Backbone as JSON, one array per atom type, in Angstrom:
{
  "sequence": "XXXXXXXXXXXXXXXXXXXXXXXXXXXXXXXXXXXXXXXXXXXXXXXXXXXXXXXXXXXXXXXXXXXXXXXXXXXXXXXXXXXXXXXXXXXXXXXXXXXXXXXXXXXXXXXXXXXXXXXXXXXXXXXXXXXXXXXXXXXXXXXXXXXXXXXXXXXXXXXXXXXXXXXX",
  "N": [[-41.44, -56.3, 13.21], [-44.07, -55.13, 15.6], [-44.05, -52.37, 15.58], [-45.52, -49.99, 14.78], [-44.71, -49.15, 12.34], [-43.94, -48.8, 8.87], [-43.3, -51.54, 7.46], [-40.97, -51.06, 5.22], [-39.92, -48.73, 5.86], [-39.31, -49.41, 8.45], [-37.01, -50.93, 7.5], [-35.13, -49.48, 5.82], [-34.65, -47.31, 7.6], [-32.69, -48.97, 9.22], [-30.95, -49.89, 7.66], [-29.53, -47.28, 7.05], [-28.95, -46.57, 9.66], [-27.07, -48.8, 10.5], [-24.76, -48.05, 8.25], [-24.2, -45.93, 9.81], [-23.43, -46.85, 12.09], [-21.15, -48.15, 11.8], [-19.35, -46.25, 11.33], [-20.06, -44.58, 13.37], [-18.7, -47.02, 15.67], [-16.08, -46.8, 14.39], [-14.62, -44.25, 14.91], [-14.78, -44.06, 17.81], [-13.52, -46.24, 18.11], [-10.88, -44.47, 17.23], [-10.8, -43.08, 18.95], [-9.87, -44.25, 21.04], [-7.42, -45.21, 20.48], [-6.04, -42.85, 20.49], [-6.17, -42.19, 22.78], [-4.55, -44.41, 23.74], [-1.75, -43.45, 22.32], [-1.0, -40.37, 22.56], [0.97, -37.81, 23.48], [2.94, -35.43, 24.75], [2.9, -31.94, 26.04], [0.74, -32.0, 26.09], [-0.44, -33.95, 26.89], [-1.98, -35.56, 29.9], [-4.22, -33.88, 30.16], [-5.37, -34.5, 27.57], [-5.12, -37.53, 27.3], [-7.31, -38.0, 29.46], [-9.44, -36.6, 27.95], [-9.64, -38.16, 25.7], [-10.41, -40.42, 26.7], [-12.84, -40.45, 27.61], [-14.5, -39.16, 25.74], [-13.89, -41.85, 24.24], [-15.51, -43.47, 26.22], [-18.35, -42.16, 25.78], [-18.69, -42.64, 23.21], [-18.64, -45.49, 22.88], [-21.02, -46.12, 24.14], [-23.21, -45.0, 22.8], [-22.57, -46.17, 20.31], [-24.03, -48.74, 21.32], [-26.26, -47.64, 21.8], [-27.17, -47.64, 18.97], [-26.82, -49.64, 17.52], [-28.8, -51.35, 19.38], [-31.02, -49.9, 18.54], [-31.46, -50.12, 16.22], [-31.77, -53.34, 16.04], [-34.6, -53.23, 17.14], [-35.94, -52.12, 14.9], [-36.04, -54.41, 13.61], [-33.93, -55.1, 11.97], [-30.66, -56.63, 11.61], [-27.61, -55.75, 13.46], [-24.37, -54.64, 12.41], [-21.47, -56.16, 13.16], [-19.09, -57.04, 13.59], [-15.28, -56.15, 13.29], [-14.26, -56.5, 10.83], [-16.28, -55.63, 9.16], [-16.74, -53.38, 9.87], [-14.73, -51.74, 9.18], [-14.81, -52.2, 6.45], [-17.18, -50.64, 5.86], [-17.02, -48.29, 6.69], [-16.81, -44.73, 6.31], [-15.19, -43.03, 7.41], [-11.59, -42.51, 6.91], [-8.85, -44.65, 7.7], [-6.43, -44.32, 9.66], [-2.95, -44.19, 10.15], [-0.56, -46.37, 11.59], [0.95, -46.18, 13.17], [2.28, -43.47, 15.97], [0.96, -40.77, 16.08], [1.42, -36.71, 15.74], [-0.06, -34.18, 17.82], [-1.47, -32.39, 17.4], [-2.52, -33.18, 14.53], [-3.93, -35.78, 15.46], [-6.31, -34.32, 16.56], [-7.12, -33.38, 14.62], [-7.72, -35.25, 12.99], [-9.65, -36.58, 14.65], [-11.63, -34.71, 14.35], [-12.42, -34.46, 11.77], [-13.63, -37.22, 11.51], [-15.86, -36.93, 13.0], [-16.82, -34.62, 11.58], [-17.48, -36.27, 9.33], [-19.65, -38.19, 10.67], [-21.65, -36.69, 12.02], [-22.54, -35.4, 9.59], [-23.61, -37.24, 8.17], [-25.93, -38.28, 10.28], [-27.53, -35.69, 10.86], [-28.65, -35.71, 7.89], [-29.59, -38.41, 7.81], [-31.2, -38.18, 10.43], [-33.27, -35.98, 9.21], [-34.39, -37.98, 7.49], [-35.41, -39.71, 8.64], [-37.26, -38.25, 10.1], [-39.18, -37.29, 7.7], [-40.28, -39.77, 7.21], [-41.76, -40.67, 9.36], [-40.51, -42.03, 11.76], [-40.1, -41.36, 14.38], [-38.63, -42.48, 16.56], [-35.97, -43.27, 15.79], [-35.59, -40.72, 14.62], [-35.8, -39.4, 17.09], [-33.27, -40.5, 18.55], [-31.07, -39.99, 16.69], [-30.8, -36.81, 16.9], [-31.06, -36.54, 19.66], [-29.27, -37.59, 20.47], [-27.08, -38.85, 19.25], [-26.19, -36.57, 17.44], [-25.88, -34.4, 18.86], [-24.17, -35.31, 21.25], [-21.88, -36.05, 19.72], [-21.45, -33.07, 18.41], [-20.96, -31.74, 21.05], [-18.1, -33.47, 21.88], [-17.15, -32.45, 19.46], [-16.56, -29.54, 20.38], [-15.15, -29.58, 22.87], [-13.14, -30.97, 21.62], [-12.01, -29.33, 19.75], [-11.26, -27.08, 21.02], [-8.66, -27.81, 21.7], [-7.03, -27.18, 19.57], [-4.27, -25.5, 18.27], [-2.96, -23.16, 16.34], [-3.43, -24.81, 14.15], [-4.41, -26.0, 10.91], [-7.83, -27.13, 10.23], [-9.59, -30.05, 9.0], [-11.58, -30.94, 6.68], [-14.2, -33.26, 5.82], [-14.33, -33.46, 3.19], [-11.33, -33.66, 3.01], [-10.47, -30.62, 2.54], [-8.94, -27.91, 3.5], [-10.17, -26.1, 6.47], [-11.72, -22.76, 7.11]],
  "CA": [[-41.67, -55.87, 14.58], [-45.02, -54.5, 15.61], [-43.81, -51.12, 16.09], [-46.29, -49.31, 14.13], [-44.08, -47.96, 11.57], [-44.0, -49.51, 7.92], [-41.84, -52.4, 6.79], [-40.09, -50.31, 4.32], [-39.64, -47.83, 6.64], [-37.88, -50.28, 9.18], [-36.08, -51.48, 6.66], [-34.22, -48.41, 5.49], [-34.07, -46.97, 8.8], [-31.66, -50.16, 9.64], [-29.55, -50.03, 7.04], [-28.52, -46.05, 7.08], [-28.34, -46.87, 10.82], [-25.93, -49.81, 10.2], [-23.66, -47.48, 8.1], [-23.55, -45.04, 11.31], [-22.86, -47.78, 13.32], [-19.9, -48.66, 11.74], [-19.01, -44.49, 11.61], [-19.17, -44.26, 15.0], [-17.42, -47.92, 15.84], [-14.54, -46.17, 14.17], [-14.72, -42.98, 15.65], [-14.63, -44.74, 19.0], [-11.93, -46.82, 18.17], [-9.99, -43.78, 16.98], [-10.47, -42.67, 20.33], [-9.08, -45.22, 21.97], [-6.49, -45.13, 19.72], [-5.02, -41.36, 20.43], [-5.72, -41.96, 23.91], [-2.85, -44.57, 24.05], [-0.61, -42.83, 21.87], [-1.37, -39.35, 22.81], [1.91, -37.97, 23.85], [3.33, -34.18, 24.57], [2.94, -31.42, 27.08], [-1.06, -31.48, 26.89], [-0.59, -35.56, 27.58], [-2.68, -35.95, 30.94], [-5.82, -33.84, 30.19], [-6.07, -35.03, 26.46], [-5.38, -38.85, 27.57], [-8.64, -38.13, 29.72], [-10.55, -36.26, 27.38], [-9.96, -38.79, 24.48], [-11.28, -41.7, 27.35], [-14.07, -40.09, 28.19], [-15.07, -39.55, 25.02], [-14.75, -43.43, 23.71], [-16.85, -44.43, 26.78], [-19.83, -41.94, 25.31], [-19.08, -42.71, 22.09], [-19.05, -46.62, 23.12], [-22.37, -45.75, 24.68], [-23.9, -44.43, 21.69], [-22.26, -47.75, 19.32], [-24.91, -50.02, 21.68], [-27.88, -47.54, 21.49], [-27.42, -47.39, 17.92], [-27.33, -51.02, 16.99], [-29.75, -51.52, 19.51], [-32.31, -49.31, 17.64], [-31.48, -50.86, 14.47], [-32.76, -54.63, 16.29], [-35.27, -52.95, 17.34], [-36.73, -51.76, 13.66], [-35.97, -55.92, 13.11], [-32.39, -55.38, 10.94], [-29.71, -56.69, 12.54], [-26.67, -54.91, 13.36], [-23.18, -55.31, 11.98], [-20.38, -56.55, 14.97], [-17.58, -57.58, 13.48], [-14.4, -55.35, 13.05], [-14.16, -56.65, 9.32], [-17.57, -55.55, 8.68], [-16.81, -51.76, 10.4], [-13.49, -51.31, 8.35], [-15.57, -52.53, 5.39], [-18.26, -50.26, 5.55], [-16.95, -47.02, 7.24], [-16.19, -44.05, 5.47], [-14.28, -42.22, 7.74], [-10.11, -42.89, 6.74], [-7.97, -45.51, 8.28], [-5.21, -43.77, 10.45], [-1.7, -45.13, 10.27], [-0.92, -47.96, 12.53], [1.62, -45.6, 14.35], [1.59, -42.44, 16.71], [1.13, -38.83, 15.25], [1.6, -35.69, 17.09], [-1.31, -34.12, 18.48], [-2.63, -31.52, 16.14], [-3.23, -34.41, 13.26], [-4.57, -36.35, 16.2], [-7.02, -33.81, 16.93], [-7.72, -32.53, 12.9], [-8.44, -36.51, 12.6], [-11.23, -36.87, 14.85], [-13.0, -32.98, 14.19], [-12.59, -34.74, 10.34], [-14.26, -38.32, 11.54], [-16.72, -36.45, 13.31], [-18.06, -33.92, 10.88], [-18.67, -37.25, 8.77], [-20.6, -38.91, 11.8], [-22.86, -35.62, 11.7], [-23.33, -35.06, 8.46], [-24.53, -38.55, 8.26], [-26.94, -38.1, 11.77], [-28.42, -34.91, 10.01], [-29.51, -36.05, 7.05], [-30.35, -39.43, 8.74], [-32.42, -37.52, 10.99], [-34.05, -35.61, 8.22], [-35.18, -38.75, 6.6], [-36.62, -40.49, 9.38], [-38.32, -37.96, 10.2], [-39.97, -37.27, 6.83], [-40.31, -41.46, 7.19], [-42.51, -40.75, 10.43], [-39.28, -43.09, 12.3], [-39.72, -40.66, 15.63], [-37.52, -43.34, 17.35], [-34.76, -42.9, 14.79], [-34.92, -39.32, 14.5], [-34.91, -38.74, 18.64], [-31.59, -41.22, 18.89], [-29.88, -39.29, 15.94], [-31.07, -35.42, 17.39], [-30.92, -35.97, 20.74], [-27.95, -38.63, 21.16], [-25.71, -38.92, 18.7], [-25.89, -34.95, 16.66], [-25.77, -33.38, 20.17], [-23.23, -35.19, 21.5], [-20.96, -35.63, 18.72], [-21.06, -31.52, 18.45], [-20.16, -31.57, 22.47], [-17.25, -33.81, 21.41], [-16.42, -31.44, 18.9], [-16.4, -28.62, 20.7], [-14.2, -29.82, 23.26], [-11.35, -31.07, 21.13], [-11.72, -28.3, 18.57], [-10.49, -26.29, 21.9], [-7.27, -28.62, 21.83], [-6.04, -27.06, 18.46], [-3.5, -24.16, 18.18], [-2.28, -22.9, 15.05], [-3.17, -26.25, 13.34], [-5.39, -26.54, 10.49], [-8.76, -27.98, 10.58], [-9.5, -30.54, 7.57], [-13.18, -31.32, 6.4], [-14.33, -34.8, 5.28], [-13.49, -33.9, 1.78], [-10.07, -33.17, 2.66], [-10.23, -29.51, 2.28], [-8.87, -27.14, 4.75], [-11.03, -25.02, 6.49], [-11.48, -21.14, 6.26]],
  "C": [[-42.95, -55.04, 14.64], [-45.01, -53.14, 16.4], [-44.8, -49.68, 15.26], [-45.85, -48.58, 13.27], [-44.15, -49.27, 10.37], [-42.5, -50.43, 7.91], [-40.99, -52.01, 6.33], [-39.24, -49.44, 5.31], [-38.41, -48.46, 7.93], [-36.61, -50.39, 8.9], [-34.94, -50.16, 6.16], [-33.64, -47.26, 6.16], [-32.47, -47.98, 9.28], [-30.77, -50.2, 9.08], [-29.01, -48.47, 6.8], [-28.07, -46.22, 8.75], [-27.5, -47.53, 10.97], [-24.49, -48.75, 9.46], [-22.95, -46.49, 9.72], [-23.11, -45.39, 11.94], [-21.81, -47.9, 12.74], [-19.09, -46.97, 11.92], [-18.19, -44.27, 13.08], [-18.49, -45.78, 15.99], [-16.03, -47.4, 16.0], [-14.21, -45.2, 14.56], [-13.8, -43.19, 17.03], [-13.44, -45.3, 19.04], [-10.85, -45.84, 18.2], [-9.47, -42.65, 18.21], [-9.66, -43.34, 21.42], [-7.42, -45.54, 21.39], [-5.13, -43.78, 20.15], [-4.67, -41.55, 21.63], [-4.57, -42.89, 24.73], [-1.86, -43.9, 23.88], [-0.53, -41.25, 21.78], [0.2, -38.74, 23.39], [2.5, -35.61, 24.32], [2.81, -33.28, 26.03], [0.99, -31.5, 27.9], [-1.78, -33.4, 27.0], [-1.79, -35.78, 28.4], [-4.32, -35.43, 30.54], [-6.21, -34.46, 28.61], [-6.22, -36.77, 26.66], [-7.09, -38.81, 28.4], [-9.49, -37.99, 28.76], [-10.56, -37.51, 26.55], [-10.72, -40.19, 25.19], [-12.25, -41.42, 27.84], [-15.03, -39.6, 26.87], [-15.34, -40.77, 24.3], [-15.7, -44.04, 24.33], [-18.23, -43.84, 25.66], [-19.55, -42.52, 23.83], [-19.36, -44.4, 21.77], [-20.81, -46.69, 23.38], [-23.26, -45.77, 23.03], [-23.93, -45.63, 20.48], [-23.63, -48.84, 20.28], [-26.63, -49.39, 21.35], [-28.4, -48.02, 20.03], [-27.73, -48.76, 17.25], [-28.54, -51.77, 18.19], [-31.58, -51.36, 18.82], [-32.64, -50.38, 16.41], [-31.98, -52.6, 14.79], [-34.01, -54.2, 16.57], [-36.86, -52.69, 15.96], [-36.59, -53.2, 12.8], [-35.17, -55.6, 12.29], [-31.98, -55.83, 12.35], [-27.84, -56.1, 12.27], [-25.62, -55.69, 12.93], [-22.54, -55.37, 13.58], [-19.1, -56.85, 15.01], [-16.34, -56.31, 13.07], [-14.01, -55.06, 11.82], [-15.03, -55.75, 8.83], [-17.46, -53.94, 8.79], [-15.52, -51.51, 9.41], [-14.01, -51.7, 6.56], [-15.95, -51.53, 4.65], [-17.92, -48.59, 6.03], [-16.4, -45.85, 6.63], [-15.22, -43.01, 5.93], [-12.9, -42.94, 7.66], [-9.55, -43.61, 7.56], [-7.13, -44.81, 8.61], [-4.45, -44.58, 10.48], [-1.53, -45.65, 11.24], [-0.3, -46.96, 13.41], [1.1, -44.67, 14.96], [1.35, -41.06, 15.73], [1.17, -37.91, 15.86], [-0.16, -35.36, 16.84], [-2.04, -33.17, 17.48], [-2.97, -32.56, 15.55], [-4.1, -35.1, 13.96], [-6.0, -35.73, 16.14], [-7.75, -33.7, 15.63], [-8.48, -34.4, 12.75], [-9.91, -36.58, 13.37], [-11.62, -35.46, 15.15], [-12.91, -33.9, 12.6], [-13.82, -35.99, 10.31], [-15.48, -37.87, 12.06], [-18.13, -35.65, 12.32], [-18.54, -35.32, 9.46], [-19.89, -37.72, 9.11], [-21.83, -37.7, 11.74], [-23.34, -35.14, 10.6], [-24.28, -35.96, 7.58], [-25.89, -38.57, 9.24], [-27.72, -37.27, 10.82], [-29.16, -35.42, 8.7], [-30.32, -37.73, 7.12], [-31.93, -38.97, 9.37], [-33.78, -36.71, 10.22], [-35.0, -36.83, 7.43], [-35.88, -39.76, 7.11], [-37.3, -39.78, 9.81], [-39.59, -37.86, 9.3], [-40.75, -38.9, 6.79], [-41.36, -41.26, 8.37], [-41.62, -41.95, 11.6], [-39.52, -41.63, 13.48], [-38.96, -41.12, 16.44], [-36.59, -42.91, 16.88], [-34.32, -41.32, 14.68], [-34.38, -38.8, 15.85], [-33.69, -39.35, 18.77], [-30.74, -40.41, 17.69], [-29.72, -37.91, 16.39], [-30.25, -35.5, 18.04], [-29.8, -37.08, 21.5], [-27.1, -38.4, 20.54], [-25.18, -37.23, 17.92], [-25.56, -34.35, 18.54], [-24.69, -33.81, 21.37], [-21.8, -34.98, 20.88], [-20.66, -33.81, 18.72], [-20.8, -31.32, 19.88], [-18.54, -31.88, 22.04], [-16.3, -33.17, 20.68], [-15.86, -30.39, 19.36], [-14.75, -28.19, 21.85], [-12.89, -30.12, 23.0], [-10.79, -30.45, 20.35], [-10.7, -27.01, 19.49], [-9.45, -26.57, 22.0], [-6.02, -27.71, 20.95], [-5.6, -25.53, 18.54], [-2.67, -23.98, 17.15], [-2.26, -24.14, 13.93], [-4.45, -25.94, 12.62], [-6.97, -27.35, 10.37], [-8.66, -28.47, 8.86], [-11.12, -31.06, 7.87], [-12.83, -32.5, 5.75], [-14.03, -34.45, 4.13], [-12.07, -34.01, 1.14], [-9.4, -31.49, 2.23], [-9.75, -28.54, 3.47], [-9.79, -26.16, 4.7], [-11.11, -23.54, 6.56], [-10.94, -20.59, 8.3]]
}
């Protein structure tokens, strides 16, 4: 693509972007996920919140594999391909109460950002200014909205970090 950025550079933009994409796929899904089976006294506003976050986080799944055609890769699409490649945990098929609900995606999340950040870090050093504004100023800045909001959900419940550790 005659985007004035190196081949290489395309090229390895596309494929850490491709992992994210599948990141936040699953993310998304896992949103759509709670907000069926969401259940208990704080039912009504968390069924919203959790659908108002899969739209943005839907949102964000088209910029992102957009970008990535854009730098000439092409994106992954298939559901195989996102359960493949994604490193945030498979959630049991059934319901769970709502704390775990919640500890799950603040856990899927701080993957999705700790991925963005150092993403962002390396397209920028890459001179990728496309890549770094869509990880800054789209996906790190909403993702930490996201967070913020459902981190408000939790009461007396644990938080768990991507390595599985509880937090302090």
């Amino acid at each position: 693509m005659p985007i004035a950025l190196a081949e290489e550079t395309c090229r390895r933009s596309a494929d850490v972007l491709n992992q994210l994409l599948a990141d936040t796929i699953t993310l998304r899904d896992l949103y759509k996920k709670h907000h069926w089976q969401v259940s208990g006294p704080t039912f009504y506003q968390l069924h919203l919140l959790f659908d108002k976050h899969f739209n943005e986080q839907n949102e964000m799944v088209d910029q992102i594999a957009e970008r990535i055609m854009m730098l000439g890769g092409v994106s992954i699409a298939m559901a195989a391909d996102v359960a493949e490649m994604t490193l945030i945990p498979r959630p049991p098929k059934g319901r769970e109460e709502v704390p775990v609900q919640i500890s799950r995606l603040l856990q899927a999340h701080e993957i999705v950002l700790k991925e963005a950040r150092a993403m962002a870090q390396e397209a920028a050093q890459a001179g990728d200014d496309g890549t770094n504004d869509l990880l800054v100023s789209n996906v790190i800045r909403t993702n930490e909205m996201q967070v913020w909001f459902v981190a408000e959900h939790l009461v007396d419940a644990p938080l768990v970090h991507a390595d599985g550790q509880a937090a302090d």
